């Protein structure tokens, strides 16, 4: 069966520090991968998605970037964190097929920028 | 781009009553409509979904209805139980990128 791993689970970082969040998927090949952010008490905002290695689409202009160095690895980064980057970051995957379908989320990383 | 509106933002019901949450969307090309449940501090989990070629789908106490003409869909929970208390999100998807655009969420409280 497929599983998705995200780490770390929680992170406290000072303003201006770099960030790297990692997500890996097991048990499937060629997944579509997604990064969402959830601010406290808010909905899920799509940040990036990837349909293949090295292919990244950005949904909103921001202080973050994403990379997909391997088929089942998705990384979210920042060179300098802002206070507004605080939130709950969720990685998700889905089978790559020709129609929309369910996304499966990881357990998330709770990031607090101080 | 796609815009998804979800109402109400909070909903409080007595145990045993029904709960209804509604979402509207803007892109007529959208063809996939899932609902997710998120408990406090946890990841969202899919509870039911529907595709554009179906008007209604039911799974035990949960049902989803879709009106493509009016571009809205609803989640119905019958015989609510305290463990149904959570935040519920609707979402809309289309095409092979698979990205989902989410509503802002509804906090459901079921009072025993």
Tab-separated table of C-alpha atoms in Angstrom:
chain	number	residue	atom	x	y	z
A	1	UNK	CA	0.000	0.000	0.000
A	2	UNK	CA	1.034	3.600	-0.500
A	3	UNK	CA	2.296	5.798	2.319
A	4	UNK	CA	3.413	9.394	2.505
A	5	UNK	CA	5.971	10.697	4.969
A	6	UNK	CA	6.558	14.275	6.003
A	7	UNK	CA	9.145	15.623	8.363
A	8	UNK	CA	9.682	17.231	10.699
A	9	UNK	CA	6.318	17.199	12.461
A	10	UNK	CA	6.935	20.531	14.175
A	11	UNK	CA	9.488	23.245	13.595
A	12	UNK	CA	10.244	26.574	15.254
A	13	UNK	CA	12.480	28.853	13.219
A	14	UNK	CA	13.585	32.490	13.605
A	15	UNK	CA	12.733	35.108	11.025
A	16	UNK	CA	15.357	35.214	8.289
A	17	UNK	CA	16.468	31.605	8.703
A	18	UNK	CA	16.284	29.046	5.867
A	19	UNK	CA	13.701	26.289	5.613
A	20	UNK	CA	13.625	22.809	4.150
A	21	UNK	CA	10.626	20.492	4.492
A	22	UNK	CA	10.733	17.061	2.943
A	23	UNK	CA	8.026	14.724	1.721
A	24	UNK	CA	8.415	11.231	0.312
A	25	UNK	CA	5.905	8.762	-1.044
A	26	UNK	CA	6.281	4.980	-0.933
A	27	UNK	CA	4.460	2.228	-2.768
A	28	UNK	CA	3.720	4.042	-6.014
A	29	UNK	CA	5.525	5.428	-9.039
A	30	UNK	CA	5.112	8.674	-10.970
A	31	UNK	CA	2.763	10.315	-8.477
A	32	UNK	CA	1.536	13.870	-8.766
A	33	UNK	CA	2.773	15.766	-5.696
A	34	UNK	CA	1.417	18.863	-3.973
A	35	UNK	CA	2.298	21.319	-1.210
A	36	UNK	CA	-0.530	23.055	0.638
A	37	UNK	CA	-0.396	25.542	3.498
A	38	UNK	CA	-3.048	26.007	6.130
A	39	UNK	CA	-2.963	29.154	8.251
A	40	UNK	CA	-4.485	28.874	11.740
A	41	UNK	CA	-8.244	28.370	11.463
A	42	UNK	CA	-8.183	28.736	7.700
A	43	UNK	CA	-8.564	26.679	4.552
A	44	UNK	CA	-5.944	24.879	2.501
A	45	UNK	CA	-4.010	27.012	0.044
A	46	UNK	CA	-2.254	25.264	-2.833
A	47	UNK	CA	1.368	26.394	-3.034
A	48	UNK	CA	3.043	24.106	-5.579
A	49	UNK	CA	2.367	20.973	-7.544
A	50	UNK	CA	4.499	18.652	-9.628
A	51	UNK	CA	3.586	16.158	-12.325
A	52	UNK	CA	7.132	14.812	-12.742
A	53	UNK	CA	10.793	15.078	-11.771
A	54	UNK	CA	12.001	18.656	-12.105
A	55	UNK	CA	8.526	19.895	-13.093
A	56	UNK	CA	7.196	22.442	-10.607
A	57	UNK	CA	4.158	24.694	-10.953
A	58	UNK	CA	3.693	27.581	-8.557
A	59	UNK	CA	0.198	28.678	-7.658
A	60	UNK	CA	0.872	31.870	-5.699
A	61	UNK	CA	3.798	34.288	-5.602
A	62	UNK	CA	5.572	33.919	-2.283
A	63	UNK	CA	8.721	33.517	-0.316
A	64	UNK	CA	8.884	29.775	-0.911
A	65	UNK	CA	10.148	27.405	-3.590
A	66	UNK	CA	9.735	23.711	-4.315
A	67	UNK	CA	11.864	21.051	-5.922
A	68	UNK	CA	11.396	17.449	-6.978
A	69	UNK	CA	14.852	15.881	-7.260
A	70	UNK	CA	13.516	12.319	-7.377
A	71	UNK	CA	10.272	10.727	-8.522
A	72	UNK	CA	8.811	10.300	-5.035
A	73	UNK	CA	10.496	13.191	-3.217
A	74	UNK	CA	9.123	16.702	-2.900
A	75	UNK	CA	10.920	19.470	-1.020
A	76	UNK	CA	9.647	22.858	0.125
A	77	UNK	CA	12.276	25.513	0.783
A	78	UNK	CA	12.847	29.092	1.714
A	79	UNK	CA	16.063	31.107	1.848
A	80	UNK	CA	14.744	33.548	4.451
A	81	UNK	CA	11.602	32.893	6.473
A	82	UNK	CA	9.029	35.602	7.181
A	83	UNK	CA	6.590	35.708	10.098
A	84	UNK	CA	3.783	35.189	7.589
A	85	UNK	CA	5.272	31.816	6.609
A	86	UNK	CA	3.970	30.301	9.844
A	87	UNK	CA	1.348	27.632	9.300
A	88	UNK	CA	0.573	23.971	8.851
A	89	UNK	CA	2.270	22.603	5.723
A	90	UNK	CA	0.745	19.572	4.100
A	91	UNK	CA	2.217	17.426	1.367
A	92	UNK	CA	-0.156	15.340	-0.735
A	93	UNK	CA	0.028	12.836	-3.565
A	94	UNK	CA	-2.272	11.227	-6.085
A	95	UNK	CA	-2.076	8.656	-8.808
A	96	UNK	CA	-1.155	10.223	-12.134
A	97	UNK	CA	-4.162	9.553	-14.320
A	98	UNK	CA	-6.029	11.570	-16.886
A	99	UNK	CA	-8.763	12.867	-14.621
A	100	UNK	CA	-9.028	14.595	-11.277
A	101	UNK	CA	-9.224	12.353	-8.222
A	102	UNK	CA	-8.606	12.249	-4.463
A	103	UNK	CA	-5.462	13.631	-2.884
A	104	UNK	CA	-3.867	11.764	0.007
A	105	UNK	CA	-2.266	13.964	2.628
A	106	UNK	CA	0.740	13.472	4.864
A	107	UNK	CA	0.595	14.241	8.573
A	108	UNK	CA	1.855	17.773	8.041
A	109	UNK	CA	4.552	20.021	9.471
A	110	UNK	CA	3.556	22.744	11.906
A	111	UNK	CA	5.934	25.660	11.305
A	112	UNK	CA	6.198	28.567	13.712
A	113	UNK	CA	8.356	31.498	12.658
A	114	UNK	CA	9.400	33.645	15.624
B	1	UNK	CA	-8.890	30.571	-11.745
B	2	UNK	CA	-11.327	28.453	-9.806
B	3	UNK	CA	-13.058	30.053	-6.800
B	4	UNK	CA	-14.762	27.931	-4.136
B	5	UNK	CA	-17.112	29.390	-1.544
B	6	UNK	CA	-18.212	27.306	1.452
B	7	UNK	CA	-21.027	28.010	3.914
B	8	UNK	CA	-21.602	28.134	6.792
B	9	UNK	CA	-18.227	28.732	8.453
B	10	UNK	CA	-19.518	27.251	11.712
B	11	UNK	CA	-22.407	24.892	12.392
B	12	UNK	CA	-23.698	23.623	15.713
B	13	UNK	CA	-26.284	20.829	15.894
B	14	UNK	CA	-27.718	18.517	18.510
B	15	UNK	CA	-26.726	14.881	18.412
B	16	UNK	CA	-29.089	13.024	16.124
B	17	UNK	CA	-29.919	16.044	13.984
B	18	UNK	CA	-28.830	16.484	10.368
B	19	UNK	CA	-26.110	18.838	9.147
B	20	UNK	CA	-25.794	20.376	5.695
B	21	UNK	CA	-22.772	22.212	4.306
B	22	UNK	CA	-22.857	23.921	0.925
B	23	UNK	CA	-20.216	24.918	-1.603
B	24	UNK	CA	-20.339	26.864	-4.829
B	25	UNK	CA	-17.675	26.982	-7.534
B	26	UNK	CA	-16.985	29.170	-10.529
B	27	UNK	CA	-15.348	27.040	-13.238
B	28	UNK	CA	-17.874	25.086	-15.273
B	29	UNK	CA	-15.075	22.752	-16.460
B	30	UNK	CA	-14.623	21.393	-12.921
B	31	UNK	CA	-15.609	17.745	-12.732
B	32	UNK	CA	-14.506	16.324	-9.381
B	33	UNK	CA	-15.936	17.287	-5.982
B	34	UNK	CA	-14.510	15.688	-2.819
B	35	UNK	CA	-15.225	16.380	0.829
B	36	UNK	CA	-12.553	16.120	3.517
B	37	UNK	CA	-12.805	15.892	7.293
B	38	UNK	CA	-10.028	17.341	9.424
B	39	UNK	CA	-9.809	16.695	13.145
B	40	UNK	CA	-7.858	19.116	15.296
B	41	UNK	CA	-4.148	19.047	14.515
B	42	UNK	CA	-4.474	16.219	12.013
B	43	UNK	CA	-4.398	15.819	8.273
B	44	UNK	CA	-7.510	16.146	6.118
B	45	UNK	CA	-9.056	12.809	5.217
B	46	UNK	CA	-11.368	12.075	2.327
B	47	UNK	CA	-14.872	11.112	3.432
B	48	UNK	CA	-16.831	11.132	0.176
B	49	UNK	CA	-16.488	12.382	-3.388
B	50	UNK	CA	-18.592	12.768	-6.504
B	51	UNK	CA	-17.901	13.250	-10.193
B	52	UNK	CA	-19.756	15.503	-12.567
B	53	UNK	CA	-21.630	12.680	-14.264
B	54	UNK	CA	-23.409	11.796	-11.011
B	55	UNK	CA	-26.029	13.860	-9.192
B	56	UNK	CA	-25.946	12.188	-5.793
B	57	UNK	CA	-23.831	9.713	-3.850
B	58	UNK	CA	-24.446	8.193	-0.451
B	59	UNK	CA	-22.281	6.314	2.031
B	60	UNK	CA	-24.106	5.332	5.200
B	61	UNK	CA	-24.878	8.586	7.065
B	62	UNK	CA	-23.070	10.797	4.587
B	63	UNK	CA	-24.319	11.971	1.201
B	64	UNK	CA	-23.205	14.486	-1.385
B	65	UNK	CA	-25.422	16.136	-3.983
B	66	UNK	CA	-24.254	18.031	-7.055
B	67	UNK	CA	-26.072	20.580	-9.186
B	68	UNK	CA	-23.808	21.235	-12.170
B	69	UNK	CA	-26.133	23.765	-13.739
B	70	UNK	CA	-26.117	25.938	-10.637
B	71	UNK	CA	-22.474	25.048	-9.843
B	72	UNK	CA	-23.048	24.021	-6.284
B	73	UNK	CA	-22.733	20.862	-4.235
B	74	UNK	CA	-23.609	19.934	-0.678
B	75	UNK	CA	-22.584	17.549	2.074
B	76	UNK	CA	-25.378	15.993	4.129
B	77	UNK	CA	-24.708	14.213	7.417
B	78	UNK	CA	-27.686	12.478	9.038
B	79	UNK	CA	-28.039	11.225	12.609
B	80	UNK	CA	-25.010	13.241	13.694
B	81	UNK	CA	-22.802	11.936	16.479
B	82	UNK	CA	-20.271	13.752	18.707
B	83	UNK	CA	-17.421	12.112	16.773
B	84	UNK	CA	-18.623	13.934	13.652
B	85	UNK	CA	-17.336	17.149	15.272
B	86	UNK	CA	-14.478	18.402	13.063
B	87	UNK	CA	-13.694	20.851	10.283
B	88	UNK	CA	-15.120	19.867	6.900
B	89	UNK	CA	-13.679	21.086	3.606
B	90	UNK	CA	-15.158	20.910	0.160
B	91	UNK	CA	-12.836	20.938	-2.838
B	92	UNK	CA	-13.070	21.198	-6.599
B	93	UNK	CA	-10.825	19.608	-9.199
B	94	UNK	CA	-10.481	19.263	-12.932
B	95	UNK	CA	-8.015	18.098	-15.553
B	96	UNK	CA	-4.957	15.906	-15.263
B	97	UNK	CA	-2.898	18.179	-13.004
B	98	UNK	CA	-5.126	16.845	-10.231
B	99	UNK	CA	-4.883	19.980	-8.159
B	100	UNK	CA	-7.768	20.605	-5.789
B	101	UNK	CA	-9.015	24.046	-4.806
B	102	UNK	CA	-10.479	24.014	-1.310
B	103	UNK	CA	-13.252	25.940	0.363
B	104	UNK	CA	-12.545	27.800	3.595
B	105	UNK	CA	-13.937	25.067	5.809
B	106	UNK	CA	-16.895	24.542	8.130
B	107	UNK	CA	-16.416	23.838	11.818
B	108	UNK	CA	-19.125	21.374	12.827
B	109	UNK	CA	-19.936	20.932	16.496
B	110	UNK	CA	-22.276	18.127	17.500
B	111	UNK	CA	-23.593	18.622	21.025
B	112	UNK	CA	-24.370	15.469	23.012
